[in-house]
Coordinates of C-alpha atoms in Angstrom, one line a residue:
X608 CA 10.0 27.2 -81.4
X609 CA 12.6 25.1 -79.6
X610 CA 14.1 28.3 -78.2
X611 CA 10.8 29.4 -76.9
X612 CA 10.2 26.0 -75.2
X613 CA 13.6 26.2 -73.6
X614 CA 12.8 29.6 -72.2
X615 CA 9.5 28.5 -70.7
X616 CA 11.2 25.5 -69.0
X617 CA 14.0 27.6 -67.6
X618 CA 11.5 30.2 -66.3
X619 CA 9.5 27.5 -64.6
X620 CA 12.6 26.0 -62.9
X621 CA 13.7 29.4 -61.7
X622 CA 10.3 30.2 -60.4
X623 CA 10.2 26.8 -58.6
X624 CA 13.5 27.4 -56.9
X625 CA 12.4 30.9 -55.8
X626 CA 9.2 29.5 -54.1
X627 CA 9.0 28.5 -50.4
X628 CA 10.9 25.3 -49.6
X629 CA 11.8 23.3 -46.5
X630 CA 15.5 22.5 -46.5
X631 CA 15.3 19.8 -43.7
X632 CA 15.2 16.3 -45.2
X633 CA 12.8 13.6 -44.0
X634 CA 14.4 11.6 -41.2
X635 CA 14.0 9.2 -38.3
X636 CA 14.9 10.1 -34.7
X637 CA 15.4 7.7 -31.7
X638 CA 15.4 9.1 -28.2
X639 CA 15.2 7.6 -24.7
X640 CA 12.2 8.1 -22.5
X641 CA 12.4 11.2 -20.4
X642 CA 14.9 12.9 -22.8
X643 CA 14.2 15.9 -25.1
X644 CA 13.7 15.4 -28.8
X645 CA 14.8 18.1 -31.3
X646 CA 12.7 18.0 -34.5
X647 CA 14.2 20.3 -37.1
X648 CA 12.2 22.2 -39.7
X649 CA 14.0 25.0 -41.6
X650 CA 12.7 26.8 -44.6
X651 CA 13.4 29.5 -47.1
X652 CA 11.1 32.0 -48.7
X653 CA 11.0 33.6 -52.2
X654 CA 10.2 37.2 -53.0
X655 CA 6.9 36.1 -54.4
X656 CA 5.8 34.7 -51.0
X657 CA 4.0 37.7 -49.7
X658 CA 1.1 36.2 -47.7
X659 CA 0.9 35.8 -43.9
X660 CA 3.2 33.2 -42.4
X661 CA 1.5 30.1 -41.0
X662 CA 3.4 27.2 -39.3
X663 CA 1.7 24.0 -38.2
X664 CA 3.0 20.8 -36.6
X665 CA 0.9 17.7 -36.7
X666 CA 1.3 14.3 -35.0
X667 CA 0.1 11.0 -36.6
X668 CA 0.1 8.5 -33.6
X669 CA 1.8 5.2 -34.1
X670 CA -1.2 3.1 -33.4
X671 CA -3.0 4.5 -36.5
X672 CA -6.3 4.6 -34.5
X673 CA -6.3 8.3 -34.0
X674 CA -6.6 11.1 -36.5
X675 CA -3.8 13.6 -37.0
X676 CA -3.5 16.0 -34.1
X677 CA -2.3 19.6 -34.2
X678 CA 0.3 20.0 -31.5
X679 CA 1.5 23.6 -32.0
X680 CA 0.5 26.4 -34.3
X681 CA 1.9 29.8 -35.4
X682 CA -0.5 32.1 -37.1
X683 CA -1.1 35.9 -37.0
X684 CA 2.2 36.4 -35.1
X685 CA 0.8 34.3 -32.2
X686 CA 1.8 30.8 -30.9
X687 CA -0.9 28.3 -29.9
X688 CA 0.5 25.2 -28.0
X689 CA -2.6 23.9 -26.2
X690 CA -4.2 21.9 -28.9
X691 CA -3.1 18.4 -27.9
X692 CA -3.6 17.6 -24.2
X693 CA -0.9 14.8 -24.1
X694 CA 1.8 17.2 -25.2
X695 CA 0.5 20.4 -23.4
X696 CA 3.5 22.2 -21.8
X697 CA 6.0 19.9 -23.4
X698 CA 6.3 21.2 -27.0
X699 CA 8.0 24.5 -27.9
X700 CA 9.4 26.3 -30.9
X701 CA 13.2 26.6 -30.6
X702 CA 13.5 30.0 -32.3
X703 CA 12.1 33.3 -31.0
X704 CA 11.9 34.6 -34.5
X705 CA 10.0 32.2 -36.7
X706 CA 10.1 34.5 -39.7
X707 CA 13.8 34.0 -39.9
X708 CA 13.2 30.5 -41.4
X709 CA 13.4 28.2 -38.4
X710 CA 10.2 26.3 -37.4
X711 CA 12.0 23.6 -35.4
X712 CA 10.5 22.4 -32.2
X713 CA 11.6 20.6 -29.0
X714 CA 9.5 17.9 -27.3
X715 CA 10.6 17.5 -23.7
X716 CA 10.2 14.7 -21.2
X717 CA 9.5 12.1 -23.8
X718 CA 6.9 9.4 -23.2
X719 CA 6.0 6.2 -25.0
X720 CA 2.8 7.9 -26.1
X721 CA 4.9 10.4 -28.1
X722 CA 5.9 7.8 -30.7
X723 CA 4.6 8.6 -34.2
X724 CA 5.1 10.7 -37.3
X725 CA 5.5 14.4 -36.9
X726 CA 4.8 16.7 -39.9
X727 CA 5.9 20.3 -40.3
X728 CA 3.8 22.5 -42.6
X729 CA 4.9 26.0 -43.6
X730 CA 2.6 28.3 -45.7
X731 CA 3.3 31.8 -47.0
X732 CA 1.1 32.3 -50.0
X733 CA 1.5 31.4 -52.6
X734 CA 4.3 29.1 -51.2
X735 CA 3.6 25.9 -49.3
X736 CA 5.9 23.2 -48.0
X737 CA 6.0 20.2 -45.6
X738 CA 8.4 17.6 -44.2
X739 CA 7.9 14.5 -42.0
X740 CA 10.0 13.2 -39.1
X741 CA 9.6 9.7 -37.6
X742 CA 10.1 9.8 -33.8
X743 CA 10.8 6.6 -31.8
X744 CA 10.9 6.7 -28.0
X745 CA 12.9 3.9 -26.4
X746 CA 13.3 2.9 -22.7
X747 CA 16.8 2.6 -21.3
X748 CA 17.5 -0.6 -19.3
X749 CA 17.1 0.1 -15.6
X750 CA 16.5 -1.7 -12.3
X751 CA 18.7 -4.6 -13.4
X752 CA 18.9 -7.4 -10.8
X753 CA 21.5 -10.2 -10.7
X754 CA 20.8 -13.3 -8.5
X755 CA 21.5 -17.0 -8.1
X756 CA 18.6 -19.4 -8.8
X757 CA 19.5 -22.6 -6.9
X758 CA 21.7 -23.9 -4.2
X759 CA 25.3 -22.6 -4.2
X760 CA 26.9 -25.9 -3.1
X761 CA 29.6 -28.0 -4.6
X762 CA 28.3 -30.5 -7.0
X763 CA 24.9 -28.8 -7.4
X764 CA 23.3 -27.2 -10.5
X765 CA 22.1 -23.6 -10.4
X766 CA 21.7 -20.6 -12.7
X767 CA 23.0 -17.0 -12.7
X768 CA 20.3 -14.7 -13.9
X769 CA 20.4 -11.1 -15.1
X770 CA 17.0 -9.3 -15.4
X771 CA 16.3 -5.6 -16.1
X772 CA 13.1 -4.2 -14.7
X773 CA 12.5 -2.3 -17.9
X774 CA 14.2 -1.7 -21.3
X775 CA 13.2 -1.5 -24.9
X776 CA 14.1 -4.4 -27.2
X777 CA 16.5 -5.6 -28.5
X778 CA 18.6 -6.0 -25.4
X779 CA 22.2 -7.2 -25.3
X780 CA 23.8 -8.9 -22.3
X781 CA 27.4 -9.1 -21.3
X782 CA 28.7 -11.1 -18.2
X783 CA 32.1 -10.6 -16.8
X784 CA 34.0 -12.2 -13.9
X785 CA 35.7 -9.5 -11.8
X786 CA 37.6 -11.6 -9.3
X787 CA 39.3 -15.0 -8.9
X788 CA 40.1 -14.9 -12.6
X789 CA 40.5 -18.7 -12.9
X790 CA 39.8 -20.1 -16.3
X791 CA 36.1 -20.9 -16.7
X792 CA 34.8 -24.0 -18.5
X793 CA 34.1 -23.4 -22.2
X794 CA 30.4 -24.1 -21.7
X795 CA 30.2 -21.2 -19.3
X796 CA 32.1 -18.8 -21.6
X797 CA 29.7 -19.5 -24.4
X798 CA 26.8 -18.2 -22.2
X799 CA 28.5 -14.9 -21.1
X800 CA 26.3 -13.0 -23.6
X801 CA 23.0 -14.6 -22.4
X802 CA 20.7 -13.3 -19.7
X803 CA 21.0 -16.7 -18.0
X804 CA 24.2 -18.7 -17.2
X805 CA 23.5 -22.4 -16.4
X806 CA 26.1 -24.0 -14.1
X807 CA 26.3 -27.8 -13.9
X808 CA 28.2 -29.7 -11.1
X809 CA 29.5 -26.6 -9.5
X810 CA 33.0 -26.4 -8.1
X811 CA 34.8 -23.7 -6.1
X812 CA 36.4 -22.3 -9.2
X813 CA 33.1 -20.7 -10.0
X814 CA 33.2 -18.6 -6.9
X815 CA 33.8 -14.8 -7.3
X816 CA 32.2 -11.5 -8.2
X817 CA 30.3 -11.2 -11.5
X818 CA 28.9 -8.2 -13.4
X819 CA 26.2 -8.2 -16.0
X820 CA 25.7 -5.2 -18.3
X821 CA 22.5 -4.8 -20.3
X822 CA 22.5 -2.5 -23.3
X823 CA 20.1 -1.3 -26.0
X824 CA 20.2 1.6 -28.5
X825 CA 19.6 4.3 -26.0
X826 CA 21.4 3.3 -22.8
X827 CA 22.8 0.6 -20.5
X828 CA 22.5 -0.7 -16.9
X829 CA 24.7 -2.9 -14.8
X830 CA 24.4 -5.2 -11.7
X831 CA 26.8 -7.2 -9.6
X832 CA 26.6 -10.7 -8.2
X833 CA 28.7 -12.4 -5.5
X834 CA 28.9 -16.2 -5.9
X835 CA 30.3 -18.4 -3.2
X836 CA 30.3 -22.2 -3.9
X837 CA 30.5 -24.0 -0.5
X838 CA 30.5 -27.6 0.7
X839 CA 27.1 -29.2 1.2
X840 CA 25.5 -28.3 4.5
X841 CA 24.3 -30.8 7.2
X842 CA 20.7 -30.9 6.0
X843 CA 19.6 -33.5 8.6
X844 CA 20.8 -31.3 11.5
X845 CA 19.1 -28.2 9.9
X846 CA 15.8 -30.0 9.6
X847 CA 16.1 -31.4 13.2
X848 CA 16.8 -27.9 14.5
X849 CA 13.9 -26.5 12.6
X850 CA 11.5 -29.2 14.0
X851 CA 12.7 -28.5 17.6
X852 CA 12.3 -24.8 17.2
X853 CA 8.7 -25.3 15.9
X854 CA 7.9 -27.5 18.9
X855 CA 9.3 -25.1 21.4
X856 CA 7.3 -22.3 19.8
X857 CA 4.1 -24.3 20.0
X858 CA 4.7 -25.1 23.7
X859 CA 5.4 -21.5 24.4
X860 CA 2.2 -20.4 22.7
X861 CA 0.2 -23.1 24.5
X862 CA 1.6 -21.9 27.9
X863 CA 0.7 -18.3 27.1
X864 CA -2.8 -19.2 26.1
X865 CA -3.2 -21.3 29.3
X866 CA -2.0 -18.4 31.5
X867 CA -4.3 -15.9 29.8
X868 CA -7.4 -18.2 30.2
X869 CA -6.6 -18.8 33.9
X870 CA -6.2 -15.1 34.6
X871 CA -9.5 -14.4 32.8
X872 CA -11.3 -17.0 34.9
X873 CA -9.9 -15.6 38.2
X874 CA -11.0 -12.1 37.2
X875 CA -14.5 -13.3 36.3
X876 CA -14.8 -15.1 39.7
X877 CA -13.7 -12.1 41.7
X878 CA -16.1 -9.9 39.8
X879 CA -19.0 -12.2 40.6
X880 CA -18.1 -12.4 44.3
X881 CA -17.8 -8.7 44.9
X882 CA -20.5 -7.4 42.7
X883 CA -23.3 -10.0 42.8
X884 CA -25.9 -8.2 44.9
X885 CA -29.5 -9.4 44.7
X886 CA -32.1 -6.6 44.9
X887 CA -35.1 -8.9 45.6
X888 CA -33.7 -10.2 49.0
X889 CA -34.7 -8.0 52.1
X890 CA -32.1 -7.1 54.6
X891 CA -31.8 -9.3 57.7
X892 CA -33.8 -8.3 60.9
X893 CA -31.9 -7.2 63.9
X894 CA -31.9 -9.4 67.0
X895 CA -33.3 -6.7 69.2
X896 CA -36.4 -6.2 67.0
X897 CA -36.8 -10.0 66.9
X898 CA -36.8 -10.1 70.7
X899 CA -39.3 -7.3 71.0
X900 CA -41.6 -8.9 68.5
X901 CA -41.4 -12.1 70.5
X902 CA -42.3 -10.3 73.8
X903 CA -45.1 -8.4 72.2
X904 CA -46.7 -11.5 70.9
X905 CA -46.5 -13.0 74.4
X906 CA -48.2 -10.0 75.8
X907 CA -51.1 -10.5 73.5
X908 CA -51.4 -14.1 74.4
X909 CA -51.3 -13.4 78.2
X910 CA -54.2 -10.9 78.1
X911 CA -56.6 -13.7 77.4
X912 CA -55.5 -16.1 80.1
X913 CA -57.1 -16.8 83.5
X914 CA -55.5 -15.9 86.9
X915 CA -55.2 -19.6 87.7
X916 CA -52.5 -20.3 85.1
X917 CA -51.0 -16.8 84.8
X918 CA -48.2 -17.2 87.3
X919 CA -46.9 -20.5 85.9
X920 CA -47.2 -19.4 82.3
X921 CA -45.5 -16.0 82.7
X922 CA -42.5 -17.6 84.3
X923 CA -42.2 -20.2 81.7
X924 CA -42.7 -17.9 78.7
X925 CA -40.2 -15.3 79.9
X926 CA -37.7 -17.9 80.5
X927 CA -38.0 -18.9 76.8
X928 CA -36.8 -15.6 75.5
X929 CA -33.3 -16.1 74.1
X930 CA -30.9 -14.6 76.6
X931 CA -28.1 -14.1 74.0
X932 CA -30.1 -11.4 72.3
X933 CA -30.1 -9.3 75.4
X934 CA -26.5 -10.1 76.2
X935 CA -25.3 -8.9 72.8
X936 CA -27.2 -5.7 73.1
X937 CA -26.4 -4.6 76.7
X938 CA -26.9 -0.9 75.9
X939 CA -30.6 -1.3 74.8
X940 CA -33.1 0.5 77.1
X941 CA -34.8 -1.6 79.8
X942 CA -38.3 -2.5 78.9
X943 CA -41.0 -1.3 81.3
X944 CA -43.0 -3.9 83.3
X945 CA -45.8 -5.3 81.3
X946 CA -49.3 -4.7 82.6
X947 CA -51.6 -7.7 82.2
X948 CA -55.3 -7.6 82.0
X949 CA -57.3 -10.7 82.9
X950 CA -61.0 -11.5 83.7
X951 CA -62.7 -14.0 86.0
X952 CA -66.2 -14.7 87.4
X953 CA -67.2 -14.8 91.1
X954 CA -70.7 -15.1 92.5
X955 CA -72.0 -14.4 89.0
X956 CA -70.1 -11.1 88.6
X957 CA -67.4 -10.7 86.0
X958 CA -64.3 -8.9 87.5
X959 CA -61.6 -7.4 85.1

């Protein structure tokens, strides 16, 4: 009985070892943003595994808010890699012959959204196997900027700052003085691994070129800083110069405004003088027509007068015609002698 039991156990172990198995162990992989991640998945088959080969990779997002997503699939001797839009075009099998036992994939141009647990499933009936890989995407330090916060004057307090634009935590900082290698105070040396160095009562021995290196698990970045500790400046003179400059600027602006307004008024006046024509005023009468009208009116008046006062009146009225009108128009034609009609009574008979 014991012999039979041992035979059954050995047969089961042998059968288990001959079934499909994935030889790649579970693991965690860290890569930098923009790099390519290699996710291994190698398997072996047994003679009993005679069904069609199916390979499936799934992603469980790190936020745990989304369901598992199929990112690439091999079935029926065909590859389907357009299941997951966020990874479309960025995930590929590394082997051209998946039946050889290599179902590994590459994920290119890594993004922070690619963080999560990737699961490789291999099935060839009756064998089935799966393995999980934890992928973490980190950001290298970049865009690091070094600068002085404060006045670089003797006796003043200021800070040296080192700030990367981006970079995954944890970050490590390392300051180094590259020139004027005078011995620094112990308080400053203690802060050489901090993003900020505080300087108190600065002296010229702090002057020099400093470098700051920022490092995390996937990369590093560096910046340089030139520090020049100088004597205090003449602040009163600087302020006075600034005030004088502002006043001069205001005077210049006022002068320009005045000139512009004066020019505008002159242009407006010239425009009114040259172009202000009133359509409701008739044109002035000529002097010749005035004189003629005057003479015509006199002719009408003389026709109704008697012979007794005709002579004296005609002389007087013609003498009243303005002579300047005729002098200014010497080329006007000579008016014909006027013929006067008058009536009078004699012996009861009216004579015209």
